[in-house]
Short mmCIF file of C-alpha atoms in Angstrom, two decimals:
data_model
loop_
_atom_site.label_atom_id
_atom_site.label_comp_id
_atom_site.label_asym_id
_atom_site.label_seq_id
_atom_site.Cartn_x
_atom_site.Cartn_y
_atom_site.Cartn_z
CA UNK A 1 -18.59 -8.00 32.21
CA UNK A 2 -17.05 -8.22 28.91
CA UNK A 3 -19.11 -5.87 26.34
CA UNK A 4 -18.56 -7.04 23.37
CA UNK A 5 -18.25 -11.03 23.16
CA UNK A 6 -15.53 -11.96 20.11
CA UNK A 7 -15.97 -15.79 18.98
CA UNK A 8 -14.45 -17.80 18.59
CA UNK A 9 -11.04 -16.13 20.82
CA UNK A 10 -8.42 -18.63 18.39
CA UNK A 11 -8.47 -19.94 14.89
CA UNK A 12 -5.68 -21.80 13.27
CA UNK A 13 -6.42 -23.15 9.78
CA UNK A 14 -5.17 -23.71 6.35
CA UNK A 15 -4.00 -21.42 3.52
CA UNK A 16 -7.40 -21.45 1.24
CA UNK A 17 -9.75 -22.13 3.68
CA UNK A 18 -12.85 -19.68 4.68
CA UNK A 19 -13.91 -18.47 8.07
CA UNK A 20 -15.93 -16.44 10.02
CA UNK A 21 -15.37 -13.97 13.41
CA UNK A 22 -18.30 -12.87 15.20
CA UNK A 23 -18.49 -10.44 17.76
CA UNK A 24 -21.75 -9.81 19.79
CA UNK A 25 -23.61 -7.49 22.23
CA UNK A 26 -26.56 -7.41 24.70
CA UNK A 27 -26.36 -3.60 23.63
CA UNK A 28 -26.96 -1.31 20.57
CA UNK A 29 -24.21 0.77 18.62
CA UNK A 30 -23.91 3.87 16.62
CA UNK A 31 -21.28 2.05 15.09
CA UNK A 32 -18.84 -0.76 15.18
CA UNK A 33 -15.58 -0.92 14.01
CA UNK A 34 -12.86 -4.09 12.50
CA UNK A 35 -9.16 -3.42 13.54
CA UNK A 36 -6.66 -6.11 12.56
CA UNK A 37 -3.48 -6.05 14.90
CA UNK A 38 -0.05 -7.69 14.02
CA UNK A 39 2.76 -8.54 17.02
CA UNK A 40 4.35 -5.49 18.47
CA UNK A 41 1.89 -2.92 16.48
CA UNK A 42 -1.30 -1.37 17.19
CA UNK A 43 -4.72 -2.34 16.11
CA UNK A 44 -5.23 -0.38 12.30
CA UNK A 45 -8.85 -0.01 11.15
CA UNK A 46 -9.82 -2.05 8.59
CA UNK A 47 -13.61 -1.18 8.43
CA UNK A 48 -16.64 0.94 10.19
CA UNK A 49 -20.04 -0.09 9.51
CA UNK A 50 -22.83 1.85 10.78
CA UNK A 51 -26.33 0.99 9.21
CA UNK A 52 -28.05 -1.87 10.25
CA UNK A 53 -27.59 -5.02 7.22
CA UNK A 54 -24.73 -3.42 6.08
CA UNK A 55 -22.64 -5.27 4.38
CA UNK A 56 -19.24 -4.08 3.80
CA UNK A 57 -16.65 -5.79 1.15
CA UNK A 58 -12.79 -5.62 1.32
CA UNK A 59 -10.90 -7.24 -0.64
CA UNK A 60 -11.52 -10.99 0.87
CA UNK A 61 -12.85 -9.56 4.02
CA UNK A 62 -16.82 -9.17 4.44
CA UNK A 63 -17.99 -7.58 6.98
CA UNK A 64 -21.70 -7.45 8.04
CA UNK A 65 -23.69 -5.22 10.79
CA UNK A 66 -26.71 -7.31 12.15
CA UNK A 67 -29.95 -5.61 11.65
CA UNK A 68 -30.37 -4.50 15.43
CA UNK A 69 -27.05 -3.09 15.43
CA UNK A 70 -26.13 -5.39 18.46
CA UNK A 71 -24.04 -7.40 16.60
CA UNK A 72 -21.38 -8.15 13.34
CA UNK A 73 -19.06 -10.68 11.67
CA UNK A 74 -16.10 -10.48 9.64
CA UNK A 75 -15.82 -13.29 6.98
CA UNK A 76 -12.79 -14.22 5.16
CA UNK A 77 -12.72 -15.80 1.77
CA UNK A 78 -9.40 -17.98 0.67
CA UNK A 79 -7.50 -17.12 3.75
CA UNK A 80 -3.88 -16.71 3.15
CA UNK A 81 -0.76 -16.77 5.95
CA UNK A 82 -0.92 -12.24 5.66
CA UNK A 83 -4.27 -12.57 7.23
CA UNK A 84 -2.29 -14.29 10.38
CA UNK A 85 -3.20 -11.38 13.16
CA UNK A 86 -5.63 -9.87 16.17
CA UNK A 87 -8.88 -9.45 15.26
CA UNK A 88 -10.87 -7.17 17.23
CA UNK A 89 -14.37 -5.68 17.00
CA UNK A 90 -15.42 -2.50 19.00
CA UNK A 91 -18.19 -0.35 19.45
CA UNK A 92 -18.59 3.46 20.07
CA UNK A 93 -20.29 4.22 23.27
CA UNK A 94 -18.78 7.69 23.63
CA UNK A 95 -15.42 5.96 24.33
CA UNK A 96 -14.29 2.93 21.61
CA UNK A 97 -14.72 -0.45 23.68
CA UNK A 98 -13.00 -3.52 22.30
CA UNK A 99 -13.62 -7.00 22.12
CA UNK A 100 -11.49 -9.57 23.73
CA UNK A 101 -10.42 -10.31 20.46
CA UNK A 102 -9.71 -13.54 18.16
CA UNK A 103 -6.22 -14.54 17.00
CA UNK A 104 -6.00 -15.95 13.49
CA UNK A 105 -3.48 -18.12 12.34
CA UNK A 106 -2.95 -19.18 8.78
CA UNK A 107 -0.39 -21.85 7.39
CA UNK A 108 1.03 -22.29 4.72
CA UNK B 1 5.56 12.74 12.88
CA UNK B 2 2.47 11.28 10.84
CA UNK B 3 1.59 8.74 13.42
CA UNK B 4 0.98 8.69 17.00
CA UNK B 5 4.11 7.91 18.53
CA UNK B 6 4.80 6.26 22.14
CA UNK B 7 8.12 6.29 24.08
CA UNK B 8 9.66 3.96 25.52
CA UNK B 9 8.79 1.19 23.62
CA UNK B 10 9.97 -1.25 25.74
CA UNK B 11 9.93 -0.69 29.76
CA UNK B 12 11.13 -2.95 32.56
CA UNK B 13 10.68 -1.68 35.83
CA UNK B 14 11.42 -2.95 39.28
CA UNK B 15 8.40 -3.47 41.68
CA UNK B 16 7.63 -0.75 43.51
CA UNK B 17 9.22 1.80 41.20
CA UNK B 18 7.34 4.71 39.55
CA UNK B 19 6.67 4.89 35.79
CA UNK B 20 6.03 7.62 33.26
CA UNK B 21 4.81 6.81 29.55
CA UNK B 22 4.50 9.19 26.72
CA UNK B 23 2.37 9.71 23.76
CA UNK B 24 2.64 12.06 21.30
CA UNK B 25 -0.56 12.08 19.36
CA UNK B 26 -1.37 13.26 15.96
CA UNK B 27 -0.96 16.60 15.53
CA UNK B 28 -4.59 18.48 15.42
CA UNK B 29 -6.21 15.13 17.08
CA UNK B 30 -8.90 16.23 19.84
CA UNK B 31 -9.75 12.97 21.31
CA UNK B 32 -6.74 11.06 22.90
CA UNK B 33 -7.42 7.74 24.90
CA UNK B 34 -5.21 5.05 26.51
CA UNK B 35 -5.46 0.95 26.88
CA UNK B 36 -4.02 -1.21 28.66
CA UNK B 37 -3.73 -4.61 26.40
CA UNK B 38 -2.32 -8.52 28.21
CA UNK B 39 -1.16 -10.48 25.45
CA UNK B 40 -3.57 -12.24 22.97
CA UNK B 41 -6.63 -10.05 24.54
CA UNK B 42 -8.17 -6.96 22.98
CA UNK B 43 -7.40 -3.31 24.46
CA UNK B 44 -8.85 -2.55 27.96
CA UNK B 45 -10.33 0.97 28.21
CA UNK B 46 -8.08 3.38 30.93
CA UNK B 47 -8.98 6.63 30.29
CA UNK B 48 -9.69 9.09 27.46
CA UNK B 49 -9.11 12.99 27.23
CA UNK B 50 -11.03 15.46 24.95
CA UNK B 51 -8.43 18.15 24.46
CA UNK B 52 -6.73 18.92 27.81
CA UNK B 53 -10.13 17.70 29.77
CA UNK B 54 -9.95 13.82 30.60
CA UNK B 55 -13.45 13.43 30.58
CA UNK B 56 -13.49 9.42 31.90
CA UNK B 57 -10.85 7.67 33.97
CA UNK B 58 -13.21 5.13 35.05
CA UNK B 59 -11.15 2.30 33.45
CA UNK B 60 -7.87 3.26 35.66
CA UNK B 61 -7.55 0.06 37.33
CA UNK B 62 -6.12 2.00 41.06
CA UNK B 63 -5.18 5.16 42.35
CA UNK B 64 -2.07 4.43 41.48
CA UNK B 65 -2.71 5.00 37.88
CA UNK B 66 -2.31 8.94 36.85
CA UNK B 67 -3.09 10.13 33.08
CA UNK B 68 -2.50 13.93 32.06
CA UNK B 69 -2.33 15.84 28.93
CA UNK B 70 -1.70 19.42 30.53
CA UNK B 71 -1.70 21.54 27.25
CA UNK B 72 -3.99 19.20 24.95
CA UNK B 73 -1.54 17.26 22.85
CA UNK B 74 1.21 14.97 24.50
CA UNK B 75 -0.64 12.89 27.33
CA UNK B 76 1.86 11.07 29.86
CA UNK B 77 0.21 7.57 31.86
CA UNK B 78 2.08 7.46 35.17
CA UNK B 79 2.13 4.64 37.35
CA UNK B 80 3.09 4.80 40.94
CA UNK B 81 4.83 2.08 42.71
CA UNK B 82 4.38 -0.84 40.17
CA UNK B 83 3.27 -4.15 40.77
CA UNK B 84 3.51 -7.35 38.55
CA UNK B 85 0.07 -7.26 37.44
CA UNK B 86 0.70 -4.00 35.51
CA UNK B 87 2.73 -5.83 32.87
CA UNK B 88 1.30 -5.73 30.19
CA UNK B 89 1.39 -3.03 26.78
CA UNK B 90 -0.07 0.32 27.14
CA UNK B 91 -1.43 1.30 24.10
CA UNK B 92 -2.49 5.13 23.16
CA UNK B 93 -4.76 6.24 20.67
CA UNK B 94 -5.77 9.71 19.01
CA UNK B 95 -8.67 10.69 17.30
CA UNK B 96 -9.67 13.49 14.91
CA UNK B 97 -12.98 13.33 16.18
CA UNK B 98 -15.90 11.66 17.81
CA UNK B 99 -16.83 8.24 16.37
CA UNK B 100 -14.09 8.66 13.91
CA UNK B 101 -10.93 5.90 13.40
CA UNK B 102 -8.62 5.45 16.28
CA UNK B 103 -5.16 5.78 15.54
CA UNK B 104 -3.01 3.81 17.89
CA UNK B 105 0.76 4.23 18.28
CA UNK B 106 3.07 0.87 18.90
CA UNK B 107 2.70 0.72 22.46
CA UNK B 108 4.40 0.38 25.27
CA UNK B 109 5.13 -2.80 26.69
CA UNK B 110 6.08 -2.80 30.56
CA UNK B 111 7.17 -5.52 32.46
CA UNK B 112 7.73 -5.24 35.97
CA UNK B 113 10.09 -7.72 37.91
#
């Protein structure tokens, strides 16, 4: 049973064009956590959020905690082929679970 | 180093044949866990130690899987008598401390034939 649900699991779209990750939970967090992963690398944090409705900016990247801490999203403004990579979500439950992941792919 | 580093990067085994992988975490970093990660899907939980102490190996897929980290910094995943369906890359992680960023080293990507 897969903890953390990532949708949707593979995204190919155009250079300029918006889109959004989700990643939801039957359970609560303490926290949950964005890594971004590139081919033959390991996942590097891009955010944490830990407050329920936060909302956390990066760049193009928004990030948002749902109220219930259960769930999050990761929106990207203007994508752009650097944003190609594994996204994954994960939560702290004493160990750091990850989601199955979605693979972005931007062209040019 | 500055980074958690994993040797060897690349591992093909025979079936059958035992394997040793290494991680040197960062130095200082309490928390060290290991995933196992198929391609495309996110990291798979193994096993995570808090110093020298592996506190939950509940993710080791068999008894043929064996994590140590005898003096509380380098942590070696062993596998015993490999079998295809432990290809995929083994990922290790250290952390400074609980609920903090994971820091994962390159992996190690296995393949056995």
């Amino acid at each position: 049973t897969q903890l953390l649900e990532q949708s949707p699991q593979f995204l190919s779209i155009q250079e300029g064009e918006n889109l959004t990750v989700y990643c939801n939970s039957s359970s609560v967090f303490s926290s949950l956590q964005w890594y971004r992963q590139e081919p033959g690398e390991g996942p590097v944090l891009l955010v944490t959020v830990v407050t329920g409705g936060e909302v956390k900016k990066l760049k193009r990247l928004t990030f948002q905690f749902g109220d219930a801490r259960k769930d999050s999203s990761l929106h990207i403004t203007a994508a752009q082929p650097g944003d190609t990579g594994l996204y994954l979500c994960a939560g702290n439950t004493g160990k750091l679970i990850f989601g199955q992941g979605t693979t972005l792919q931007v062209k040019p | 180093g500055a980074g958690v580093s994993q040797s060897p990067r690349y591992k093909v085994a025979k079936r059958g044949q035992d394997v040793a992988l290494r991680c040197d975490p960062i130095s200082g970093h309490v928390s060290l866990f290991w995933y196992q990660q198929a391609l495309g899907q996110g990291p798979e939980f193994l096993t995570y130690f808090q110093n020298e102490a592996q506190l939950d190996k509940s993710g080791l897929p068999s008894d043929r899987f064996f994590a140590e980290r005898p003096e509380g910094s380098v942590s070696t995943l062993k596998i015993q008598r490999t079998q295809q369906e432990d290809s995929a890359v083994y990922l290790c992680a250290s952390f400074p401390g609980a609920g903090t960023e994971a820091f994962f080293g390159q992996g190690t990507r296995l393949t056995v034939v």
